[in-house]
Coordinates of C-alpha atoms in Angstrom, one line a residue:
Chain G
X1 CA -13.7 22.9 -14.4
X2 CA -13.5 24.0 -18.0
X3 CA -17.0 24.1 -19.3
X4 CA -16.4 21.9 -22.3
X5 CA -15.3 19.2 -19.8
X6 CA -18.8 19.3 -18.4
X7 CA -19.6 16.6 -20.9
X8 CA -17.2 14.2 -19.2
X9 CA -19.9 14.2 -16.4
X10 CA -21.8 12.1 -19.0
X11 CA -19.2 9.3 -18.9
X12 CA -18.2 9.4 -15.2
X13 CA -21.4 9.9 -13.2
X14 CA -23.3 6.9 -12.1
X15 CA -25.5 6.5 -9.0
X16 CA -23.6 6.0 -5.8
X17 CA -24.4 3.0 -3.6
X18 CA -26.9 3.4 -0.8
X19 CA -25.3 5.3 2.2
X20 CA -22.7 6.9 -0.1
X21 CA -22.6 10.5 -1.3
X22 CA -21.1 10.5 -4.8
X23 CA -20.4 13.1 -7.5
X24 CA -22.2 16.5 -7.0
X25 CA -21.1 17.9 -3.7
X26 CA -17.8 19.3 -2.5
X27 CA -16.7 15.9 -1.2
X28 CA -17.8 12.4 -1.7
X29 CA -18.7 10.6 1.6
X30 CA -19.1 7.0 2.7
X31 CA -19.0 5.0 5.9
X32 CA -16.1 2.9 7.2
X33 CA -17.1 -0.2 9.3
X34 CA -16.5 -0.1 13.0
X35 CA -13.1 -1.6 14.0
X36 CA -11.7 -1.0 10.6
X37 CA -9.2 1.5 9.3
X38 CA -9.3 3.3 6.0
X39 CA -6.7 2.0 3.6
X40 CA -5.8 4.1 0.7
X41 CA -3.4 4.3 -2.3
X42 CA -3.0 6.3 -5.4
X43 CA -1.3 5.9 -8.8
X44 CA -0.5 8.4 -11.5
X45 CA -0.4 7.1 -15.1
X46 CA 1.2 9.1 -17.8
X47 CA 0.7 8.6 -21.5
X48 CA 3.9 7.4 -23.2
X49 CA 5.4 6.4 -19.8
X50 CA 2.9 4.0 -18.2
X51 CA 0.8 3.2 -21.3
X52 CA 1.1 3.3 -25.1
X53 CA -0.8 6.1 -26.8
X54 CA -2.7 3.6 -28.9
X55 CA -3.7 1.2 -26.2
X56 CA -7.3 0.1 -26.2
X57 CA -9.1 2.7 -24.0
X58 CA -11.2 0.0 -22.3
X59 CA -8.1 -1.9 -21.3
X60 CA -6.6 1.3 -20.1
X61 CA -9.7 2.1 -18.0
X62 CA -9.5 -1.4 -16.5
X63 CA -5.8 -1.2 -15.8
X64 CA -6.0 2.3 -14.2
X65 CA -8.2 0.9 -11.5
X66 CA -6.6 -2.6 -11.4
X67 CA -3.1 -1.3 -10.4
X68 CA -4.7 0.5 -7.5
X69 CA -7.0 -2.4 -6.4
X70 CA -3.8 -4.4 -6.4
X71 CA -2.5 -2.1 -3.6
X72 CA -5.6 -2.6 -1.6
X73 CA -5.3 -6.4 -2.1
X74 CA -1.7 -6.2 -0.9
X75 CA -3.0 -4.9 2.5
X76 CA -5.9 -7.4 2.6
X77 CA -8.3 -4.5 2.4
X78 CA -11.9 -4.6 1.1
X79 CA -12.4 -2.0 -1.7
X80 CA -14.9 0.7 -0.7
X81 CA -14.6 3.5 -3.3
X82 CA -12.4 5.2 -5.8
X83 CA -11.7 8.6 -7.3
X84 CA -10.6 9.3 -10.9
X85 CA -8.9 12.4 -12.2
X86 CA -8.3 12.7 -15.9
X87 CA -6.3 15.3 -17.9
X88 CA -7.0 15.0 -21.6
X89 CA -5.7 17.0 -24.6
X90 CA -9.1 16.9 -26.2
X91 CA -12.6 15.4 -26.0
X92 CA -12.7 12.1 -27.9
X93 CA -16.1 10.5 -27.3
X94 CA -15.1 7.0 -28.4
X95 CA -12.1 7.1 -26.2
X96 CA -14.0 8.3 -23.2
X97 CA -16.8 5.8 -23.7
X98 CA -14.3 3.0 -24.0
X99 CA -12.2 4.1 -21.0
X100 CA -15.3 4.6 -18.9
X101 CA -16.7 1.1 -19.8
X102 CA -13.4 -0.5 -18.9
X103 CA -13.1 1.4 -15.6
X104 CA -16.7 0.8 -14.5
X105 CA -16.7 -2.9 -15.4
X106 CA -13.9 -3.5 -12.9
X107 CA -15.3 -1.0 -10.4
X108 CA -18.6 -2.8 -10.3
X109 CA -17.0 -6.3 -10.3
X110 CA -14.7 -5.4 -7.4
X111 CA -17.3 -3.4 -5.4
X112 CA -15.3 -0.2 -5.7
X113 CA -17.7 2.5 -6.9
X114 CA -16.3 5.6 -8.6
X115 CA -17.6 8.4 -6.4
X116 CA -15.6 11.5 -7.4
X117 CA -12.7 13.0 -9.2
X118 CA -11.6 15.9 -11.4
X119 CA -11.3 16.5 -15.1
X120 CA -9.2 19.1 -16.9
X121 CA -7.7 19.9 -20.3
X122 CA -4.2 18.8 -20.7
X123 CA -1.5 20.8 -22.4
X124 CA 0.4 17.6 -23.1
X125 CA -0.6 13.9 -23.1
X126 CA -3.2 12.0 -21.1
X127 CA -2.7 11.9 -17.4
X128 CA -4.7 9.5 -15.2
X129 CA -4.8 9.7 -11.4
X130 CA -6.7 7.1 -9.5
X131 CA -7.1 6.9 -5.7
X132 CA -8.6 3.9 -4.1
X133 CA -10.0 3.6 -0.6
X134 CA -10.8 0.4 1.3
X135 CA -11.2 -0.9 4.8
X136 CA -9.3 -3.5 6.9
X137 CA -9.0 -4.3 10.5
X138 CA -5.6 -2.9 11.4
X139 CA -4.6 -6.0 13.3
X140 CA -5.3 -8.1 10.2
X141 CA -3.7 -5.8 7.6
X142 CA -1.0 -7.6 5.5
X143 CA 2.0 -5.4 6.3
X144 CA 5.4 -5.8 4.6
X145 CA 7.1 -6.1 7.9
X146 CA 5.0 -9.0 9.2
X147 CA 6.9 -12.0 7.7
X148 CA 8.2 -14.5 10.2
X149 CA 11.0 -17.1 9.8
X150 CA 9.5 -20.4 8.8
X151 CA 6.6 -18.8 6.8
X152 CA 5.7 -20.2 3.5
X153 CA 6.0 -17.8 0.6
X154 CA 3.0 -17.8 -1.8
X155 CA 2.3 -16.3 -5.2
X156 CA -1.1 -15.8 -6.7
X157 CA -1.8 -16.2 -10.4
X158 CA 1.1 -16.7 -12.8
X159 CA 4.4 -14.9 -13.6
X160 CA 6.2 -13.6 -16.6
X161 CA 3.5 -13.0 -19.3
X162 CA 3.1 -9.3 -18.8
X163 CA 6.9 -8.8 -19.1
X164 CA 7.1 -10.8 -22.3
X165 CA 4.2 -8.9 -23.8
X166 CA 5.9 -5.6 -23.0
X167 CA 9.1 -6.8 -24.6
X168 CA 7.3 -7.7 -27.7
X169 CA 5.4 -4.4 -27.9
X170 CA 8.7 -2.5 -27.4
X171 CA 10.4 -4.6 -30.1
X172 CA 12.9 -6.0 -27.6
X173 CA 12.0 -9.4 -28.8
X174 CA 11.5 -10.6 -32.4
X175 CA 7.9 -10.3 -33.7
X176 CA 5.8 -13.2 -32.6
X177 CA 2.1 -12.5 -33.1
X178 CA 0.8 -15.7 -31.4
X179 CA 3.0 -15.1 -28.3
X180 CA 1.9 -11.5 -28.2
X181 CA -1.8 -12.5 -28.4
X182 CA -1.3 -15.0 -25.6
X183 CA 0.6 -12.7 -23.2
X184 CA -1.0 -9.3 -23.9
X185 CA -4.1 -9.7 -21.7
X186 CA -1.7 -10.2 -18.7
X187 CA -0.1 -6.8 -19.5
X188 CA -3.2 -4.9 -20.4
X189 CA -5.9 -6.4 -18.2
X190 CA -4.2 -7.4 -14.9
X191 CA -6.6 -9.1 -12.5
X192 CA -5.5 -8.6 -8.9
X193 CA -7.1 -11.1 -6.5
X194 CA -9.1 -8.6 -4.4
X195 CA -11.6 -11.1 -3.1
X196 CA -9.0 -13.6 -1.9
X197 CA -6.9 -10.8 -0.5
X198 CA -9.7 -9.8 1.9
X199 CA -10.0 -13.4 3.1
X200 CA -6.2 -13.5 3.7
X201 CA -6.4 -10.6 6.1
X202 CA -5.9 -12.2 9.5
X203 CA -4.7 -15.5 8.0
X204 CA -1.5 -14.5 6.1
X205 CA 1.3 -12.4 7.6
X206 CA 3.1 -10.2 5.1
X207 CA 2.0 -9.3 1.5
X208 CA 2.6 -7.0 -1.4
X209 CA 1.7 -6.9 -5.0
X210 CA 4.2 -7.8 -7.6
X211 CA 4.6 -4.6 -9.7
X212 CA 8.4 -4.4 -10.2
X213 CA 9.2 -8.1 -10.4
X214 CA 9.0 -10.9 -7.8
X215 CA 12.6 -10.8 -6.7
X216 CA 12.7 -7.0 -6.2
X217 CA 9.3 -6.8 -4.6
X218 CA 9.9 -9.8 -2.3
X219 CA 13.0 -7.9 -1.3
X220 CA 10.8 -5.2 0.2
X221 CA 9.2 -7.7 2.5
X222 CA 12.6 -9.1 3.5
X223 CA 14.0 -5.7 4.3
X224 CA 10.9 -4.6 6.3
X225 CA 10.7 -8.0 8.1
X226 CA 14.5 -8.2 8.7
X227 CA 14.8 -11.8 7.3
X228 CA 15.7 -13.7 4.1
X229 CA 14.0 -16.0 1.7
X230 CA 14.6 -19.1 -0.4
X231 CA 12.6 -19.5 -3.5
X232 CA 12.4 -22.8 -5.5
X233 CA 12.4 -21.8 -9.2
X234 CA 10.7 -25.0 -10.3
X235 CA 7.8 -24.2 -8.0
X236 CA 7.1 -20.8 -9.5
X237 CA 3.8 -20.5 -11.4
X238 CA 5.0 -19.7 -14.9
X239 CA 2.4 -18.5 -17.4
X240 CA 1.5 -21.3 -19.7
X241 CA 2.1 -19.2 -22.9
X242 CA 5.8 -18.9 -21.9
X243 CA 6.7 -22.6 -21.9
X244 CA 9.2 -23.3 -24.6
X245 CA 10.9 -19.8 -24.4
X246 CA 14.7 -19.6 -24.0
X247 CA 15.6 -20.5 -20.4
X248 CA 17.5 -17.3 -19.6
X249 CA 14.7 -15.1 -21.0
X250 CA 12.1 -17.1 -19.1
X251 CA 14.0 -16.8 -15.9
X252 CA 14.4 -13.1 -16.3
X253 CA 10.7 -12.6 -17.1
X254 CA 9.5 -14.8 -14.2
X255 CA 11.9 -13.4 -11.5
X256 CA 12.2 -9.8 -12.6
X257 CA 9.3 -9.1 -14.9
X258 CA 7.0 -6.4 -13.6
X259 CA 3.4 -5.4 -14.2
X260 CA 2.1 -8.6 -12.7
X261 CA -0.3 -7.2 -10.1
X262 CA -0.7 -10.5 -8.3
X263 CA 0.2 -11.0 -4.7
X264 CA 3.3 -12.4 -3.0
X265 CA 2.5 -13.2 0.6
X266 CA 3.8 -15.1 3.5
X267 CA 1.9 -17.3 6.0
X268 CA 2.6 -19.9 8.7
X269 CA 2.8 -23.5 7.5
X270 CA -0.2 -24.5 9.5
X271 CA -2.3 -22.1 7.4
X272 CA -1.7 -24.1 4.2
X273 CA -4.9 -26.0 4.0
X274 CA -6.9 -22.9 4.9
X275 CA -5.2 -20.8 2.2
X276 CA -5.7 -23.5 -0.4
X277 CA -9.4 -23.6 0.5
X278 CA -9.7 -19.8 0.3
X279 CA -7.9 -19.7 -3.0
X280 CA -10.1 -22.5 -4.4
X281 CA -13.3 -20.7 -3.3
X282 CA -12.1 -17.5 -4.9
X283 CA -11.0 -19.3 -8.1
X284 CA -7.5 -17.9 -7.7
X285 CA -4.3 -19.9 -8.3
X286 CA -2.2 -19.8 -5.2
X287 CA 1.2 -21.5 -5.2
X288 CA 3.8 -22.1 -2.5
X289 CA 7.1 -21.0 -3.9
X290 CA 9.5 -20.9 -1.0
X291 CA 10.1 -20.1 2.6
X292 CA 11.2 -17.2 4.8
X293 CA 14.5 -17.9 6.5
X294 CA 16.6 -16.1 9.1
X295 CA 19.7 -15.6 6.9
X296 CA 19.3 -12.2 5.1
X297 CA 19.1 -12.0 1.3
X298 CA 17.1 -13.9 -1.3
X299 CA 18.3 -17.1 -2.7
X300 CA 16.6 -18.8 -5.7
X301 CA 17.3 -22.6 -6.1
X302 CA 17.5 -23.1 -9.8
X303 CA 16.3 -26.1 -11.8
X304 CA 19.7 -27.8 -11.3
X305 CA 19.8 -27.0 -7.6
X306 CA 22.4 -24.3 -8.3
X307 CA 21.6 -20.9 -6.8
X308 CA 20.4 -18.4 -9.4
X309 CA 22.4 -15.1 -9.1
X310 CA 20.2 -12.0 -9.0
X311 CA 21.8 -8.7 -10.0
X312 CA 18.9 -6.6 -11.1
X313 CA 18.6 -2.9 -10.4
X314 CA 17.1 -2.3 -7.1
X315 CA 18.2 -5.6 -5.8
X316 CA 21.9 -5.1 -5.1
X317 CA 21.3 -4.1 -1.5
X318 CA 20.2 -7.7 -0.8
X319 CA 23.2 -9.4 -2.3
Chain Q
X1 CA 8.6 4.2 -9.7
X2 CA 11.5 5.4 -11.7
X3 CA 14.6 4.9 -9.7
X4 CA 15.9 8.4 -10.0
X5 CA 12.6 9.5 -8.4
X6 CA 13.6 7.6 -5.3
X7 CA 15.2 10.9 -4.2
X8 CA 11.8 12.4 -4.0
X9 CA 11.3 10.2 -0.9
X10 CA 13.7 12.6 0.7
X11 CA 11.3 15.5 0.3
X12 CA 8.0 13.8 0.9
X13 CA 8.5 11.3 3.7
X14 CA 8.0 12.5 7.2
X15 CA 6.8 10.4 10.2
X16 CA 3.1 9.6 10.2
X17 CA 1.0 10.5 13.3
X18 CA 0.5 7.8 16.0
X19 CA -2.1 5.3 14.9
X20 CA -1.4 6.1 11.2
X21 CA 0.5 3.9 8.7
X22 CA 2.2 6.3 6.3
X23 CA 4.6 5.9 3.3
X24 CA 6.3 2.5 3.0
X25 CA 3.6 -0.1 2.6
X26 CA 1.2 -0.8 -0.2
X27 CA -1.4 1.4 1.3
X28 CA -1.5 4.1 3.9
X29 CA -4.0 3.4 6.8
X30 CA -5.7 5.5 9.4
X31 CA -8.7 5.3 11.7
X32 CA -12.0 7.1 11.2
X33 CA -13.9 8.1 14.3
X34 CA -17.1 6.1 15.2
X35 CA -20.2 7.7 13.9
X36 CA -18.3 9.6 11.2
X37 CA -18.1 9.1 7.5
X38 CA -15.0 9.5 5.4
X39 CA -15.2 12.6 3.3
X40 CA -12.9 12.9 0.3
X41 CA -12.1 15.1 -2.6
X42 CA -9.3 15.3 -5.3
X43 CA -8.0 18.0 -7.6
X44 CA -5.6 17.9 -10.5
X45 CA -3.4 20.9 -11.2
X46 CA -1.7 21.3 -14.5
X47 CA 1.2 23.6 -15.2
X48 CA 0.2 26.4 -17.5
X49 CA -3.4 25.8 -16.9
X50 CA -3.9 26.0 -13.1
X51 CA -0.6 27.7 -12.2
X52 CA 2.1 29.7 -13.9
X53 CA 5.4 27.9 -14.6
X54 CA 7.3 30.5 -12.6
X55 CA 5.1 30.5 -9.6
X56 CA 6.9 30.3 -6.2
X57 CA 7.1 26.6 -5.5
X58 CA 6.3 27.1 -1.8
X59 CA 3.2 29.0 -2.7
X60 CA 2.3 26.2 -5.2
X61 CA 2.8 23.6 -2.5
X62 CA 0.5 25.5 -0.2
X63 CA -2.2 26.1 -2.8
X64 CA -2.2 22.5 -4.0
X65 CA -3.3 21.4 -0.6
X66 CA -5.4 24.5 0.2
X67 CA -7.8 24.0 -2.8
X68 CA -8.5 20.5 -1.5
X69 CA -8.8 21.5 2.2
X70 CA -11.3 24.0 0.9
X71 CA -13.5 21.1 -0.3
X72 CA -13.3 19.4 3.1
X73 CA -14.2 22.7 4.7
X74 CA -17.2 23.0 2.4
X75 CA -18.5 19.7 3.9
X76 CA -17.7 20.7 7.5
X77 CA -15.3 17.8 7.6
X78 CA -12.2 17.6 9.8
X79 CA -9.0 16.9 7.8
X80 CA -7.5 13.5 8.5
X81 CA -4.8 12.9 5.8
X82 CA -3.8 13.6 2.3
X83 CA -2.1 12.0 -0.7
X84 CA 0.2 13.8 -3.2
X85 CA 1.1 12.6 -6.7
X86 CA 3.6 14.6 -8.7
X87 CA 4.7 14.2 -12.3
X88 CA 7.8 16.3 -13.0
X89 CA 9.8 16.8 -16.2
X90 CA 13.1 16.7 -14.2
X91 CA 14.5 16.7 -10.6
X92 CA 15.0 20.3 -9.4
X93 CA 16.1 20.2 -5.8
X94 CA 15.3 23.8 -5.0
X95 CA 11.9 23.5 -6.5
X96 CA 11.2 20.3 -4.7
X97 CA 12.4 21.7 -1.4
X98 CA 10.2 24.8 -1.8
X99 CA 7.2 22.8 -2.9
X100 CA 7.5 20.4 0.0
X101 CA 8.0 23.2 2.5
X102 CA 4.9 25.0 1.4
X103 CA 2.8 21.8 1.3
X104 CA 4.0 20.5 4.7
X105 CA 3.5 23.9 6.4
X106 CA -0.2 23.8 5.5
X107 CA -0.5 20.1 6.1
X108 CA 0.8 20.5 9.6
X109 CA -1.2 23.6 10.4
X110 CA -4.4 22.0 9.3
X111 CA -3.8 18.6 10.9
X112 CA -3.8 16.9 7.5
X113 CA -0.6 14.7 7.3
X114 CA 0.7 13.6 4.0
X115 CA 0.7 9.8 4.2
X116 CA 1.2 8.6 0.6
X117 CA 1.3 9.3 -3.1
X118 CA 3.1 8.6 -6.3
X119 CA 5.9 10.3 -8.2
X120 CA 6.8 9.9 -11.8
X121 CA 8.7 11.6 -14.6
X122 CA 6.5 13.7 -16.8
X123 CA 6.9 13.9 -20.6
X124 CA 5.3 17.4 -20.5
X125 CA 4.8 19.9 -17.8
X126 CA 4.3 19.5 -14.0
X127 CA 1.2 17.7 -12.9
X128 CA 0.0 17.7 -9.3
X129 CA -2.7 15.5 -8.0
X130 CA -3.8 15.9 -4.4
X131 CA -6.5 13.8 -2.6
X132 CA -7.7 14.8 0.9
X133 CA -9.6 12.7 3.3
X134 CA -11.5 13.9 6.4
X135 CA -14.3 12.9 8.6
X136 CA -17.7 14.3 9.4
X137 CA -20.9 13.0 11.0
X138 CA -23.1 12.4 8.0
X139 CA -26.1 14.1 9.7
X140 CA -24.0 17.2 10.2
X141 CA -22.3 17.4 6.8
X142 CA -22.8 20.7 5.0
X143 CA -24.5 19.5 1.8
X144 CA -25.4 21.7 -1.1
X145 CA -29.0 20.7 -1.0
X146 CA -29.6 21.6 2.6
X147 CA -30.4 25.3 2.3
X148 CA -33.9 26.3 3.6
X149 CA -36.0 29.3 2.8
X150 CA -35.4 32.0 5.4
X151 CA -31.7 31.0 5.9
X152 CA -29.1 33.7 6.1
X153 CA -26.4 33.5 3.5
X154 CA -22.8 33.9 4.9
X155 CA -19.5 34.4 3.3
X156 CA -16.1 33.9 5.1
X157 CA -13.0 36.0 4.4
X158 CA -13.1 38.6 1.6
X159 CA -14.0 38.6 -2.1
X160 CA -12.3 39.8 -5.2
X161 CA -8.6 40.0 -4.5
X162 CA -7.6 36.7 -6.2
X163 CA -9.5 37.6 -9.3
X164 CA -7.8 41.1 -9.6
X165 CA -4.3 39.5 -9.0
X166 CA -5.0 37.0 -11.8
X167 CA -6.1 39.7 -14.2
X168 CA -2.9 41.7 -13.4
X169 CA -0.7 38.6 -13.9
X170 CA -2.5 37.8 -17.2
X171 CA -2.1 41.5 -18.4
X172 CA -5.9 41.9 -18.5
X173 CA -5.4 45.0 -16.4
X174 CA -2.8 47.8 -16.8
X175 CA 0.3 47.1 -14.7
X176 CA -0.1 48.1 -11.1
X177 CA 2.7 46.8 -8.9
X178 CA 1.2 47.9 -5.6
X179 CA -2.2 46.5 -6.4
X180 CA -0.5 43.2 -7.5
X181 CA 1.5 43.0 -4.3
X182 CA -1.7 43.6 -2.2
X183 CA -3.8 41.0 -4.0
X184 CA -1.3 38.3 -5.0
X185 CA -1.3 36.5 -1.6
X186 CA -5.1 35.9 -2.0
X187 CA -4.5 34.1 -5.3
X188 CA -1.3 32.2 -4.4
X189 CA -1.9 31.4 -0.8
X190 CA -5.6 30.9 -0.2
X191 CA -6.5 30.1 3.3
X192 CA -9.7 28.1 3.6
X193 CA -11.3 28.3 7.0
X194 CA -10.9 24.6 7.9
X195 CA -11.2 25.1 11.7
X196 CA -14.3 27.2 11.5
X197 CA -15.8 24.8 9.0
X198 CA -15.7 21.8 11.4
X199 CA -17.5 23.9 14.0
X200 CA -20.2 24.8 11.5
X201 CA -21.0 21.1 10.9
X202 CA -24.3 20.6 12.7
X203 CA -24.9 24.4 13.0
X204 CA -25.0 25.7 9.4
X205 CA -27.2 24.1 6.7
X206 CA -25.7 24.2 3.1
X207 CA -22.2 25.2 2.2
X208 CA -19.7 25.2 -0.6
X209 CA -16.4 26.7 -1.3
X210 CA -16.1 29.7 -3.7
X211 CA -13.9 28.5 -6.5
X212 CA -15.7 29.7 -9.6
X213 CA -17.1 33.0 -8.2
X214 CA -19.8 33.7 -5.6
X215 CA -22.7 34.0 -8.0
X216 CA -22.0 30.9 -9.9
X217 CA -21.1 28.8 -6.9
X218 CA -24.1 30.0 -4.9
X219 CA -26.1 28.9 -7.9
X220 CA -25.1 25.3 -7.2
X221 CA -26.7 25.6 -3.7
X222 CA -29.9 27.1 -5.1
X223 CA -30.2 24.4 -7.7
X224 CA -29.5 21.6 -5.3
X225 CA -31.8 23.1 -2.6
X226 CA -34.5 24.1 -5.1
X227 CA -34.7 27.7 -3.9
X228 CA -33.5 31.2 -4.7
X229 CA -31.4 33.9 -3.0
X230 CA -31.1 37.6 -2.5
X231 CA -27.7 39.1 -2.0
X232 CA -27.1 42.6 -0.8
X233 CA -24.1 44.0 -2.7
X234 CA -23.2 46.5 -0.1
X235 CA -23.0 43.8 2.5
X236 CA -20.4 41.8 0.6
X237 CA -16.9 41.6 2.2
X238 CA -14.8 43.2 -0.4
X239 CA -11.0 42.8 0.0
X240 CA -9.6 46.1 1.3
X241 CA -7.0 46.4 -1.4
X242 CA -9.8 46.7 -4.0
X243 CA -11.4 49.9 -2.7
X244 CA -11.1 52.6 -5.2
X245 CA -11.3 50.3 -8.3
X246 CA -13.7 51.0 -11.1
X247 CA -17.2 50.0 -10.0
X248 CA -17.9 47.6 -12.9
X249 CA -14.6 45.9 -12.5
X250 CA -15.0 45.6 -8.7
X251 CA -18.5 44.2 -9.1
X252 CA -17.3 41.6 -11.5
X253 CA -14.4 40.6 -9.4
X254 CA -16.5 40.3 -6.3
X255 CA -19.5 38.5 -7.7
X256 CA -17.8 36.4 -10.4
X257 CA -14.1 36.2 -9.5
X258 CA -12.9 32.7 -8.7
X259 CA -10.0 31.2 -6.8
X260 CA -11.4 32.5 -3.5
X261 CA -11.4 29.2 -1.5
X262 CA -13.6 30.7 1.2
X263 CA -17.0 29.4 2.2
X264 CA -20.4 30.4 1.2
X265 CA -22.9 28.9 3.7
X266 CA -26.5 29.2 4.8
X267 CA -27.8 28.9 8.3
X268 CA -31.0 29.7 10.2
X269 CA -31.4 33.2 11.6
X270 CA -31.4 31.9 15.2
X271 CA -27.8 30.6 14.7
X272 CA -26.4 34.1 14.1
X273 CA -24.9 34.7 17.5
X274 CA -23.5 31.2 17.6
X275 CA -21.9 31.6 14.2
X276 CA -20.5 35.0 15.1
X277 CA -18.9 33.5 18.2
X278 CA -17.5 30.5 16.3
X279 CA -16.0 32.8 13.7
X280 CA -14.5 35.0 16.3
X281 CA -12.9 32.1 18.1
X282 CA -11.5 30.9 14.8
X283 CA -10.2 34.4 13.9
X284 CA -12.2 34.1 10.6
X285 CA -14.2 37.0 9.2
X286 CA -17.8 35.8 8.6
X287 CA -20.3 38.2 7.0
X288 CA -24.0 37.9 6.4
X289 CA -24.6 38.8 2.8
X290 CA -28.2 37.9 2.0
X291 CA -31.0 35.4 2.4
X292 CA -32.4 32.2 0.9
X293 CA -35.9 32.8 -0.6
X294 CA -38.5 30.6 -2.2
X295 CA -38.5 32.4 -5.6
X296 CA -35.9 30.6 -7.8
X297 CA -32.9 32.5 -9.1
X298 CA -30.3 34.8 -7.7
X299 CA -31.0 38.5 -7.3
X300 CA -28.3 40.9 -6.2
X301 CA -29.5 44.2 -4.7
X302 CA -27.1 46.8 -6.0
X303 CA -25.7 49.9 -4.2
X304 CA -28.6 52.0 -5.6
X305 CA -31.2 49.3 -4.8
X306 CA -31.4 48.3 -8.5
X307 CA -31.0 44.6 -9.2
X308 CA -27.6 43.8 -10.7
X309 CA -28.0 41.6 -13.8
X310 CA -25.9 38.5 -13.9
X311 CA -25.1 37.0 -17.2
X312 CA -21.9 35.1 -16.6
X313 CA -21.1 31.8 -18.2
X314 CA -22.5 28.9 -16.2
X315 CA -25.1 31.2 -14.6
X316 CA -27.6 31.5 -17.4
X317 CA -29.6 28.5 -16.2
X318 CA -30.7 30.5 -13.2
X319 CA -31.9 33.6 -15.1

């Protein structure tokens, strides 16, 4: 480690929970509960590619962890710990303090303590690598291949806002400050339902997190589970700020907009009241949006009962 | 994931071991043995900073994992699995094939399967992030703070070669092709003693891997264990290729040269024959090089019985 980066220790070293070994040895260590497997995922975020250079550092710290927590949620795993590696072109104390504040706030809220990582000087832009580790009983894990014909399809939270915010920030839509203000939190501070997700393990069947758009992501479940799906467009939980938008734009944002970091999951019809109760207890919106069917492919029943055609990149192998 | 990076799946997807869930779901999953804790470490490698742009990609693949396995070894942990994230400026099939070959060869040899990761397009140079996970009984883990007065100090492998290779490659020494040929493997293909390390858990006391130089790294054990050390210079295992070098240069390379990725560990004197047998069985050179003492600080008894003064960066807080 470059000596000047020693000062980063100031921002990223907080006491580890009891029973954990955190920063300061060759490895971090922590226990995994009996009967559980370790679940892990990692994401690499590159300045200019995954985030804007001028993004609020606290929001970036939050999102860096949130996108990884979203992967744990998609397995029904309980967060245990995370690692953070940062490559920075220079030391900027305000930036570091903001990033650390945003990261730690979510780490503490989600019970996912930061226990290790690496820091280095970058020759280019900022690079952020986060690894999360959680635990889940393997027989309860929400695997992509576990959907069954007749399952309900559920979505948590709302759809479309992050995509509209991204379009506004990239000038792909005419300037609209009030719409940007209403949608930007969905893009910059996604809030994956990690508490509900743990409760769904053993209750739901298949799950994944919506990162590339509902249609494309649901397609991964259909492929892995060798089945099809019918979605009811009017049942989809559209973010409130989007009401009144042009129909074609709205439909595209809701079905194909990414960066959602909410869950799409399937569950048997007899689990409905259980799921509604769990979602209520976790203060998470959970909406039934369709059903798993035997016929391969994804069909979306539009507002006028016509089938919406989907031709987005990555989706053509389902058509 | 950028669609063009889908082809990376070709290079980095191999079947996961039985009982493991590998690439293809939201998380990878694997079991941790009862009574063990999960041990984890991560390293970020940046082109131009941690490796030369023209380094052999197979050697780079090897080293990216080796430096992380070295951290597991330093805890006495058994490797279980690893994650690899790559950010690349473009797709170069030859480079990817070479990197994957080097990475997988070590992953397979060390029983540390690659079960997940992330790939993305870089706007700058190559960025490599590796996370390793292993298991160790927490009461047997080789912690930095576990050295006891009277312990022997041991070093595995040999010292100095990687540092001399780095100096030659950076033109900090006059060109010497035969010396470079003899020392370069130590720099580019470090071989941490992961098998022996697992056997040392429960036998040795403190350990760490030598990445920043023996003197500086041993200093971390002394600080954490609140003790001092005496090393005998003539006992140090100097790489054979270095014999004949100028004394001052040799001494600097051996005591302060980094990139060694061998272990420095301490153990009670009554464990000597056990350690020698374990090292022999693992085909690893293990050498007693000194002792832990109560008096704080590190003293190195030089060839002429005079004490060698150490004034390297990072070491002044021990003087």
